[in-house]
């Protein structure tokens, strides 16, 4: 069972994804190797309260509000999710450009309504130890960076 814990201080980003050698290494400067001590400081929470929790914080992406969620189990960061509700197209374009510059290809799929209109665009990429899923709807852009490494 997860509890939500909120970060207190906002912080800002211009690079949503950090990539090296054709691999995504971090989302909003957080990676699966970010220490629990660093998470404790960033989210202003006691280190012992981090385990089996969802840490949540409002941040700024390109000077616009966004929300980051970090899902933590007993031993590791399981998932990092970034939700953007402003300047969705600009953010998505920046992500695509970054991935393209790092030779990271995406699979894409559309979810359509019965009338044929697009409800969501879903882009995904599998790395050796992670999965990246980008979902764009009319009102939101969600980037999920999922840890596939066991233990």
CSV table of N, CA and C in Angstrom, one decimal:
chain,number,residue,atom,x,y,z
A,1,UNK,N,0.8,-1.2,0.0
A,1,UNK,CA,0.0,0.0,0.0
A,1,UNK,C,0.9,1.2,0.0
A,2,UNK,N,0.6,2.1,-0.9
A,2,UNK,CA,1.4,3.4,-1.0
A,2,UNK,C,0.7,4.5,-0.4
A,3,UNK,N,1.4,5.4,0.2
A,3,UNK,CA,0.9,6.7,0.7
A,3,UNK,C,1.6,7.8,-0.2
A,4,UNK,N,0.8,8.9,-0.4
A,4,UNK,CA,1.4,10.0,-1.2
A,4,UNK,C,2.1,11.0,-0.2
A,5,UNK,N,3.2,11.4,-0.5
A,5,UNK,CA,4.0,12.4,0.2
A,5,UNK,C,4.3,13.5,-0.7
A,6,UNK,N,4.0,14.7,-0.3
A,6,UNK,CA,4.3,15.9,-1.2
A,6,UNK,C,5.6,16.6,-0.9
A,7,UNK,N,6.3,17.0,-2.0
A,7,UNK,CA,7.5,17.8,-1.9
A,7,UNK,C,7.0,19.2,-1.6
A,8,UNK,N,7.8,20.0,-0.9
A,8,UNK,CA,7.5,21.3,-0.5
A,8,UNK,C,8.0,22.4,-1.4
A,9,UNK,N,9.2,22.4,-1.8
A,9,UNK,CA,9.8,23.4,-2.6
A,9,UNK,C,9.7,23.1,-4.1
A,10,UNK,N,9.2,24.0,-5.0
A,10,UNK,CA,9.2,23.7,-6.4
A,10,UNK,C,10.6,23.8,-7.0
A,11,UNK,N,10.9,23.1,-8.1
A,11,UNK,CA,12.1,23.4,-8.8
A,11,UNK,C,11.8,23.3,-10.3
A,12,UNK,N,12.7,23.8,-11.1
A,12,UNK,CA,12.4,24.0,-12.5
A,12,UNK,C,13.4,23.2,-13.4
A,13,UNK,N,12.9,22.8,-14.6
A,13,UNK,CA,13.7,22.1,-15.6
A,13,UNK,C,13.4,22.6,-17.0
A,14,UNK,N,14.5,22.5,-17.8
A,14,UNK,CA,14.3,22.8,-19.2
A,14,UNK,C,14.6,21.5,-20.0
A,15,UNK,N,15.3,20.6,-19.5
A,15,UNK,CA,15.6,19.3,-20.1
A,15,UNK,C,14.7,18.2,-19.4
A,16,UNK,N,13.7,17.7,-20.1
A,16,UNK,CA,12.8,16.7,-19.5
A,16,UNK,C,13.5,15.4,-19.4
A,17,UNK,N,14.2,14.9,-20.4
A,17,UNK,CA,14.9,13.7,-20.5
A,17,UNK,C,16.4,13.9,-20.6
A,18,UNK,N,17.1,13.0,-19.9
A,18,UNK,CA,18.6,13.0,-20.1
A,18,UNK,C,18.9,11.7,-20.7
A,19,UNK,N,19.6,11.7,-21.9
A,19,UNK,CA,20.0,10.5,-22.6
A,19,UNK,C,21.5,10.5,-22.9
A,20,UNK,N,22.0,9.2,-22.8
A,20,UNK,CA,23.4,9.0,-23.1
A,20,UNK,C,23.5,7.7,-23.9
A,21,UNK,N,24.3,7.7,-25.0
A,21,UNK,CA,24.6,6.5,-25.7
A,21,UNK,C,23.3,5.7,-26.1
A,22,UNK,N,22.3,6.4,-26.6
A,22,UNK,CA,21.1,5.7,-27.0
A,22,UNK,C,20.2,5.2,-25.9
A,23,UNK,N,20.4,5.6,-24.7
A,23,UNK,CA,19.6,5.2,-23.5
A,23,UNK,C,19.1,6.4,-22.7
A,24,UNK,N,17.9,6.3,-22.3
A,24,UNK,CA,17.3,7.3,-21.4
A,24,UNK,C,17.9,7.0,-20.0
A,25,UNK,N,18.5,8.0,-19.4
A,25,UNK,CA,19.2,7.9,-18.1
A,25,UNK,C,18.4,8.5,-16.9
A,26,UNK,N,17.6,9.6,-17.3
A,26,UNK,CA,16.8,10.2,-16.2
A,26,UNK,C,15.6,11.0,-16.8
A,27,UNK,N,14.7,11.2,-15.9
A,27,UNK,CA,13.5,12.0,-16.2
A,27,UNK,C,13.4,13.1,-15.2
A,28,UNK,N,13.4,14.3,-15.6
A,28,UNK,CA,13.3,15.5,-14.7
A,28,UNK,C,14.4,15.4,-13.7
A,29,UNK,N,15.6,15.0,-14.1
A,29,UNK,CA,16.8,14.9,-13.3
A,29,UNK,C,16.8,13.8,-12.2
A,30,UNK,N,15.8,12.9,-12.3
A,30,UNK,CA,15.7,11.8,-11.3
A,30,UNK,C,15.9,10.5,-12.1
A,31,UNK,N,16.7,9.6,-11.5
A,31,UNK,CA,16.9,8.3,-12.2
A,31,UNK,C,16.7,7.2,-11.2
A,32,UNK,N,16.8,5.9,-11.7
A,32,UNK,CA,16.6,4.8,-10.8
A,32,UNK,C,17.7,4.6,-9.8
A,33,UNK,N,18.8,5.4,-10.1
A,33,UNK,CA,20.0,5.3,-9.2
A,33,UNK,C,20.0,6.5,-8.2
A,34,UNK,N,19.0,7.4,-8.3
A,34,UNK,CA,19.0,8.5,-7.3
A,34,UNK,C,18.9,7.8,-5.9
A,35,UNK,N,19.7,8.3,-5.0
A,35,UNK,CA,19.7,7.7,-3.7
A,35,UNK,C,18.5,8.1,-2.8
A,36,UNK,N,18.2,7.3,-1.9
A,36,UNK,CA,17.1,7.6,-1.0
A,36,UNK,C,17.4,8.8,-0.2
A,37,UNK,N,18.6,9.0,0.1
A,37,UNK,CA,19.0,10.2,0.9
A,37,UNK,C,18.7,11.5,0.0
A,38,UNK,N,19.1,11.4,-1.3
A,38,UNK,CA,18.8,12.6,-2.1
A,38,UNK,C,17.3,12.8,-2.3
A,39,UNK,N,16.5,11.7,-2.4
A,39,UNK,CA,15.1,11.8,-2.5
A,39,UNK,C,14.5,12.4,-1.2
A,40,UNK,N,15.1,12.0,-0.1
A,40,UNK,CA,14.6,12.6,1.2
A,40,UNK,C,14.8,14.1,1.2
A,41,UNK,N,16.0,14.6,0.7
A,41,UNK,CA,16.3,16.0,0.7
A,41,UNK,C,15.4,16.7,-0.3
A,42,UNK,N,15.2,16.2,-1.5
A,42,UNK,CA,14.4,16.8,-2.6
A,42,UNK,C,13.0,16.9,-2.2
A,43,UNK,N,12.5,15.9,-1.6
A,43,UNK,CA,11.0,15.9,-1.2
A,43,UNK,C,10.8,16.3,0.2
A,44,UNK,N,11.8,16.7,0.9
A,44,UNK,CA,11.7,17.2,2.3
A,44,UNK,C,10.9,16.2,3.1
A,45,UNK,N,11.3,15.0,3.1
A,45,UNK,CA,10.7,13.9,3.9
A,45,UNK,C,11.7,13.1,4.6
A,46,UNK,N,11.4,12.6,5.7
A,46,UNK,CA,12.3,11.7,6.5
A,46,UNK,C,12.6,10.5,5.6
A,47,UNK,N,13.9,10.1,5.6
A,47,UNK,CA,14.3,9.0,4.8
A,47,UNK,C,13.5,7.7,5.1
A,48,UNK,N,13.2,7.5,6.3
A,48,UNK,CA,12.5,6.3,6.7
A,48,UNK,C,11.0,6.2,6.2
A,49,UNK,N,10.5,7.4,5.8
A,49,UNK,CA,9.1,7.5,5.3
A,49,UNK,C,9.1,7.3,3.7
A,50,UNK,N,10.2,7.1,3.1
A,50,UNK,CA,10.3,7.0,1.6
A,50,UNK,C,9.8,5.6,1.2
A,51,UNK,N,10.1,4.6,1.9
A,51,UNK,CA,9.8,3.2,1.4
A,51,UNK,C,8.3,3.0,1.2
A,52,UNK,N,8.0,2.2,0.1
A,52,UNK,CA,6.6,1.9,-0.2
A,52,UNK,C,5.7,3.1,-0.2
A,53,UNK,N,6.2,4.2,-0.9
A,53,UNK,CA,5.5,5.4,-1.0
A,53,UNK,C,5.4,5.9,-2.4
A,54,UNK,N,4.6,6.9,-2.6
A,54,UNK,CA,4.6,7.7,-3.9
A,54,UNK,C,4.9,9.1,-3.4
A,55,UNK,N,6.0,9.6,-3.9
A,55,UNK,CA,6.5,10.9,-3.6
A,55,UNK,C,6.0,11.8,-4.7
A,56,UNK,N,5.4,13.0,-4.4
A,56,UNK,CA,4.7,13.8,-5.3
A,56,UNK,C,5.2,15.3,-5.1
A,57,UNK,N,5.4,16.0,-6.3
A,57,UNK,CA,5.9,17.4,-6.2
A,57,UNK,C,5.4,18.1,-7.4
A,58,UNK,N,5.0,19.3,-7.2
A,58,UNK,CA,4.8,20.3,-8.3
A,58,UNK,C,6.1,20.9,-8.7
A,59,UNK,N,6.4,20.9,-10.0
A,59,UNK,CA,7.6,21.4,-10.5
A,59,UNK,C,7.3,22.3,-11.7
A,60,UNK,N,8.3,22.9,-12.3
A,60,UNK,CA,8.1,23.8,-13.5
A,60,UNK,C,8.9,23.2,-14.6
A,61,UNK,N,8.3,23.1,-15.8
A,61,UNK,CA,8.9,22.7,-17.0
A,61,UNK,C,8.7,23.8,-18.0
A,62,UNK,N,9.8,24.4,-18.4
A,62,UNK,CA,9.7,25.6,-19.3
A,62,UNK,C,8.8,26.6,-18.7
A,63,UNK,N,9.0,26.9,-17.4
A,63,UNK,CA,8.3,27.9,-16.7
A,63,UNK,C,6.8,27.6,-16.6
A,64,UNK,N,6.3,26.4,-16.8
A,64,UNK,CA,4.9,26.0,-16.7
A,64,UNK,C,4.8,24.9,-15.6
A,65,UNK,N,3.7,24.8,-15.0
A,65,UNK,CA,3.5,23.8,-13.9
A,65,UNK,C,3.4,22.4,-14.5
A,66,UNK,N,4.0,21.5,-13.7
A,66,UNK,CA,4.0,20.1,-14.0
A,66,UNK,C,4.0,19.4,-12.6
A,67,UNK,N,3.8,18.1,-12.7
A,67,UNK,CA,3.8,17.3,-11.5
A,67,UNK,C,4.7,16.1,-11.7
A,68,UNK,N,5.5,15.8,-10.7
A,68,UNK,CA,6.4,14.6,-10.7
A,68,UNK,C,5.9,13.7,-9.6
A,69,UNK,N,5.9,12.4,-10.0
A,69,UNK,CA,5.5,11.3,-9.0
A,69,UNK,C,6.6,10.3,-9.1
A,70,UNK,N,7.1,9.9,-7.9
A,70,UNK,CA,8.1,8.8,-7.8
A,70,UNK,C,7.6,7.7,-7.0
A,71,UNK,N,7.5,6.5,-7.6
A,71,UNK,CA,6.9,5.3,-7.0
A,71,UNK,C,8.1,4.5,-6.4
A,72,UNK,N,8.0,4.3,-5.1
A,72,UNK,CA,9.2,3.6,-4.5
A,72,UNK,C,8.7,2.4,-3.7
A,73,UNK,N,9.4,1.3,-3.9
A,73,UNK,CA,9.1,0.0,-3.2
A,73,UNK,C,10.0,0.0,-2.0
A,74,UNK,N,10.1,-1.2,-1.4
A,74,UNK,CA,11.0,-1.3,-0.2
A,74,UNK,C,12.5,-1.1,-0.6
A,75,UNK,N,12.9,-1.5,-1.8
A,75,UNK,CA,14.3,-1.5,-2.2
A,75,UNK,C,14.7,-0.5,-3.3
A,76,UNK,N,13.8,-0.1,-4.1
A,76,UNK,CA,14.2,0.7,-5.3
A,76,UNK,C,13.1,1.7,-5.8
A,77,UNK,N,13.5,2.5,-6.7
A,77,UNK,CA,12.6,3.4,-7.4
A,77,UNK,C,12.0,2.5,-8.5
A,78,UNK,N,10.7,2.4,-8.5
A,78,UNK,CA,10.0,1.5,-9.4
A,78,UNK,C,9.6,2.3,-10.7
A,79,UNK,N,9.2,3.6,-10.5
A,79,UNK,CA,8.7,4.4,-11.6
A,79,UNK,C,8.8,5.8,-11.3
A,80,UNK,N,9.1,6.6,-12.4
A,80,UNK,CA,9.1,8.1,-12.3
A,80,UNK,C,8.1,8.6,-13.3
A,81,UNK,N,7.1,9.4,-12.9
A,81,UNK,CA,6.1,9.9,-13.8
A,81,UNK,C,6.1,11.4,-13.8
A,82,UNK,N,6.0,12.0,-15.0
A,82,UNK,CA,5.9,13.4,-15.1
A,82,UNK,C,4.7,13.7,-15.9
A,83,UNK,N,3.8,14.6,-15.3
A,83,UNK,CA,2.6,15.0,-15.9
A,83,UNK,C,2.6,16.5,-16.2
A,84,UNK,N,2.4,16.8,-17.5
A,84,UNK,CA,2.5,18.2,-18.0
A,84,UNK,C,1.1,18.6,-18.5
A,85,UNK,N,0.6,19.8,-18.1
A,85,UNK,CA,-0.7,20.2,-18.6
A,85,UNK,C,-0.7,21.5,-19.4
A,86,UNK,N,0.5,22.1,-19.4
A,86,UNK,CA,0.6,23.4,-20.2
A,86,UNK,C,1.7,23.2,-21.3
A,87,UNK,N,1.5,23.8,-22.4
A,87,UNK,CA,2.5,23.7,-23.5
A,87,UNK,C,2.8,22.3,-23.9
A,88,UNK,N,1.8,21.5,-24.0
A,88,UNK,CA,2.0,20.1,-24.2
A,88,UNK,C,2.7,19.8,-25.5
A,89,UNK,N,2.3,20.5,-26.6
A,89,UNK,CA,3.0,20.3,-27.9
A,89,UNK,C,4.4,20.7,-27.9
A,90,UNK,N,4.8,21.8,-27.2
A,90,UNK,CA,6.2,22.2,-27.2
A,90,UNK,C,7.0,21.2,-26.4
A,91,UNK,N,6.5,20.7,-25.3
A,91,UNK,CA,7.2,19.7,-24.5
A,91,UNK,C,7.4,18.4,-25.2
A,92,UNK,N,6.3,18.0,-25.9
A,92,UNK,CA,6.4,16.7,-26.7
A,92,UNK,C,7.4,16.9,-27.8
A,93,UNK,N,7.4,18.0,-28.5
A,93,UNK,CA,8.4,18.3,-29.5
A,93,UNK,C,9.8,18.3,-29.0
A,94,UNK,N,10.0,18.8,-27.9
A,94,UNK,CA,11.4,18.8,-27.2
A,94,UNK,C,11.8,17.4,-26.9
A,95,UNK,N,10.9,16.6,-26.4
A,95,UNK,CA,11.2,15.2,-26.0
A,95,UNK,C,11.6,14.5,-27.3
A,96,UNK,N,10.7,14.6,-28.3
A,96,UNK,CA,11.0,13.9,-29.6
A,96,UNK,C,12.4,14.3,-30.2
A,97,UNK,N,12.7,15.6,-30.1
A,97,UNK,CA,14.0,16.0,-30.7
A,97,UNK,C,15.1,15.4,-29.9
A,98,UNK,N,15.0,15.4,-28.6
A,98,UNK,CA,16.0,14.8,-27.7
A,98,UNK,C,16.2,13.4,-28.0
A,99,UNK,N,15.1,12.6,-28.1
A,99,UNK,CA,15.2,11.2,-28.4
A,99,UNK,C,15.8,10.9,-29.8
A,100,UNK,N,15.4,11.7,-30.7
A,100,UNK,CA,15.9,11.6,-32.1
A,100,UNK,C,17.4,11.8,-32.1
A,101,UNK,N,17.9,12.9,-31.4
A,101,UNK,CA,19.3,13.2,-31.4
A,101,UNK,C,20.1,12.1,-30.7
A,102,UNK,N,19.5,11.3,-29.9
A,102,UNK,CA,20.2,10.2,-29.2
A,102,UNK,C,19.8,8.9,-29.8
A,103,UNK,N,19.3,8.9,-31.0
A,103,UNK,CA,19.0,7.6,-31.8
A,103,UNK,C,18.1,6.7,-31.0
A,104,UNK,N,17.1,7.2,-30.3
A,104,UNK,CA,16.2,6.4,-29.6
A,104,UNK,C,14.9,6.4,-30.4
A,105,UNK,N,14.5,5.3,-30.9
A,105,UNK,CA,13.3,5.2,-31.7
A,105,UNK,C,12.1,4.8,-30.8
A,106,UNK,N,10.9,5.4,-31.2
A,106,UNK,CA,9.7,5.1,-30.5
A,106,UNK,C,8.7,4.3,-31.3
A,107,UNK,N,8.0,3.4,-30.6
A,107,UNK,CA,6.8,2.8,-31.3
A,107,UNK,C,5.6,3.7,-31.0
A,108,UNK,N,4.7,3.8,-31.9
A,108,UNK,CA,3.5,4.7,-31.6
A,108,UNK,C,2.2,3.9,-31.9
A,109,UNK,N,1.2,4.4,-31.2
A,109,UNK,CA,-0.1,3.8,-31.2
A,109,UNK,C,-1.1,4.9,-30.9
A,110,UNK,N,-2.3,4.9,-31.6
A,110,UNK,CA,-3.3,5.9,-31.3
A,110,UNK,C,-4.5,5.1,-30.7
A,111,UNK,N,-5.2,5.7,-29.7
A,111,UNK,CA,-6.4,5.2,-29.2
A,111,UNK,C,-7.5,6.2,-29.8
A,112,UNK,N,-8.5,5.6,-30.5
A,112,UNK,CA,-9.5,6.4,-31.2
A,112,UNK,C,-10.9,6.2,-30.6
A,113,UNK,N,-11.6,7.2,-30.6
A,113,UNK,CA,-13.1,7.2,-30.3
A,113,UNK,C,-13.8,6.5,-31.4
A,114,UNK,N,-15.1,6.1,-31.1
A,114,UNK,CA,-15.9,5.4,-32.1
A,114,UNK,C,-16.1,6.3,-33.4
A,115,UNK,N,-16.0,7.6,-33.2
A,115,UNK,CA,-16.1,8.4,-34.4
A,115,UNK,C,-14.8,8.6,-35.2
A,116,UNK,N,-13.7,8.0,-34.7
A,116,UNK,CA,-12.5,8.0,-35.4
A,116,UNK,C,-11.5,9.1,-34.9
A,117,UNK,N,-12.0,10.0,-34.0
A,117,UNK,CA,-11.1,11.0,-33.4
A,117,UNK,C,-10.1,10.4,-32.5
A,118,UNK,N,-9.0,11.0,-32.4
A,118,UNK,CA,-7.9,10.5,-31.6
A,118,UNK,C,-8.1,10.9,-30.1
A,119,UNK,N,-8.2,9.9,-29.2
A,119,UNK,CA,-8.3,10.2,-27.8
A,119,UNK,C,-7.0,10.4,-27.1
A,120,UNK,N,-6.0,9.5,-27.6
A,120,UNK,CA,-4.7,9.5,-27.0
A,120,UNK,C,-3.7,9.0,-28.0
A,121,UNK,N,-2.5,9.6,-27.9
A,121,UNK,CA,-1.3,9.2,-28.7
A,121,UNK,C,-0.4,8.5,-27.7
A,122,UNK,N,0.1,7.3,-28.0
A,122,UNK,CA,1.0,6.6,-27.0
A,122,UNK,C,2.2,6.3,-27.8
A,123,UNK,N,3.4,6.7,-27.2
A,123,UNK,CA,4.7,6.4,-27.7
A,123,UNK,C,5.5,5.6,-26.7
A,124,UNK,N,6.2,4.6,-27.1
A,124,UNK,CA,6.9,3.8,-26.1
A,124,UNK,C,8.3,3.3,-26.7
A,125,UNK,N,9.2,3.1,-25.8
A,125,UNK,CA,10.5,2.6,-26.1
A,125,UNK,C,11.0,1.7,-24.9
A,126,UNK,N,11.5,0.6,-25.3
A,126,UNK,CA,12.0,-0.4,-24.3
A,126,UNK,C,13.6,-0.3,-24.3
A,127,UNK,N,14.2,-0.1,-23.2
A,127,UNK,CA,15.6,-0.2,-23.0
A,127,UNK,C,15.9,-1.6,-22.4
A,128,UNK,N,17.1,-1.8,-22.1
A,128,UNK,CA,17.5,-3.1,-21.4
A,128,UNK,C,16.9,-3.2,-20.0
A,129,UNK,N,16.8,-2.1,-19.3
A,129,UNK,CA,16.4,-2.1,-17.9
A,129,UNK,C,15.2,-1.1,-17.6
A,130,UNK,N,14.6,-0.6,-18.7
A,130,UNK,CA,13.6,0.4,-18.4
A,130,UNK,C,12.6,0.4,-19.6
A,131,UNK,N,11.5,1.0,-19.4
A,131,UNK,CA,10.5,1.2,-20.4
A,131,UNK,C,10.1,2.7,-20.3
A,132,UNK,N,10.0,3.4,-21.4
A,132,UNK,CA,9.6,4.8,-21.5
A,132,UNK,C,8.2,4.8,-22.2
A,133,UNK,N,7.2,5.4,-21.6
A,133,UNK,CA,5.9,5.5,-22.2
A,133,UNK,C,5.5,7.0,-22.1
A,134,UNK,N,5.2,7.5,-23.3
A,134,UNK,CA,4.7,8.9,-23.4
A,134,UNK,C,3.3,8.9,-23.9
A,135,UNK,N,2.4,9.5,-23.2
A,135,UNK,CA,1.0,9.5,-23.5
A,135,UNK,C,0.5,10.9,-23.7
A,136,UNK,N,0.0,11.3,-24.8
A,136,UNK,CA,-0.5,12.6,-25.1
A,136,UNK,C,-2.0,12.6,-25.3
A,137,UNK,N,-2.7,13.3,-24.5
A,137,UNK,CA,-4.2,13.5,-24.7
A,137,UNK,C,-4.4,15.0,-25.0
A,138,UNK,N,-5.6,15.3,-25.2
A,138,UNK,CA,-6.0,16.7,-25.5
A,138,UNK,C,-5.5,17.7,-24.4
A,139,UNK,N,-5.5,17.2,-23.1
A,139,UNK,CA,-5.3,18.1,-22.0
A,139,UNK,C,-4.0,17.8,-21.2
A,140,UNK,N,-3.3,16.7,-21.5
A,140,UNK,CA,-2.2,16.3,-20.7
A,140,UNK,C,-1.1,15.5,-21.5
A,141,UNK,N,0.1,15.7,-21.0
A,141,UNK,CA,1.2,14.9,-21.5
A,141,UNK,C,1.8,14.2,-20.3
A,142,UNK,N,1.9,12.8,-20.4
A,142,UNK,CA,2.4,12.0,-19.3
A,142,UNK,C,3.6,11.2,-19.8
A,143,UNK,N,4.7,11.3,-19.0
A,143,UNK,CA,5.9,10.6,-19.4
A,143,UNK,C,6.1,9.6,-18.2
A,144,UNK,N,6.1,8.3,-18.5
A,144,UNK,CA,6.4,7.3,-17.5
A,144,UNK,C,7.7,6.6,-17.8
A,145,UNK,N,8.6,6.6,-16.8
A,145,UNK,CA,9.9,6.0,-16.9
A,145,UNK,C,9.9,4.9,-15.9
A,146,UNK,N,9.8,3.6,-16.4
A,146,UNK,CA,9.5,2.5,-15.6
A,146,UNK,C,10.7,1.6,-15.5
A,147,UNK,N,11.1,1.3,-14.2
A,147,UNK,CA,12.3,0.4,-13.9
A,147,UNK,C,11.9,-1.0,-14.2
A,148,UNK,N,12.5,-1.7,-15.1
A,148,UNK,CA,12.3,-3.1,-15.4
A,148,UNK,C,13.3,-4.0,-14.7
A,149,UNK,N,14.3,-3.4,-14.1
A,149,UNK,CA,15.3,-4.2,-13.4
A,149,UNK,C,14.8,-4.9,-12.2
A,150,UNK,N,15.0,-6.2,-12.1
A,150,UNK,CA,14.6,-6.9,-10.9
A,150,UNK,C,15.6,-6.7,-9.8
A,151,UNK,N,15.1,-6.3,-8.6
A,151,UNK,CA,15.9,-6.0,-7.4
A,151,UNK,C,16.8,-4.9,-7.7
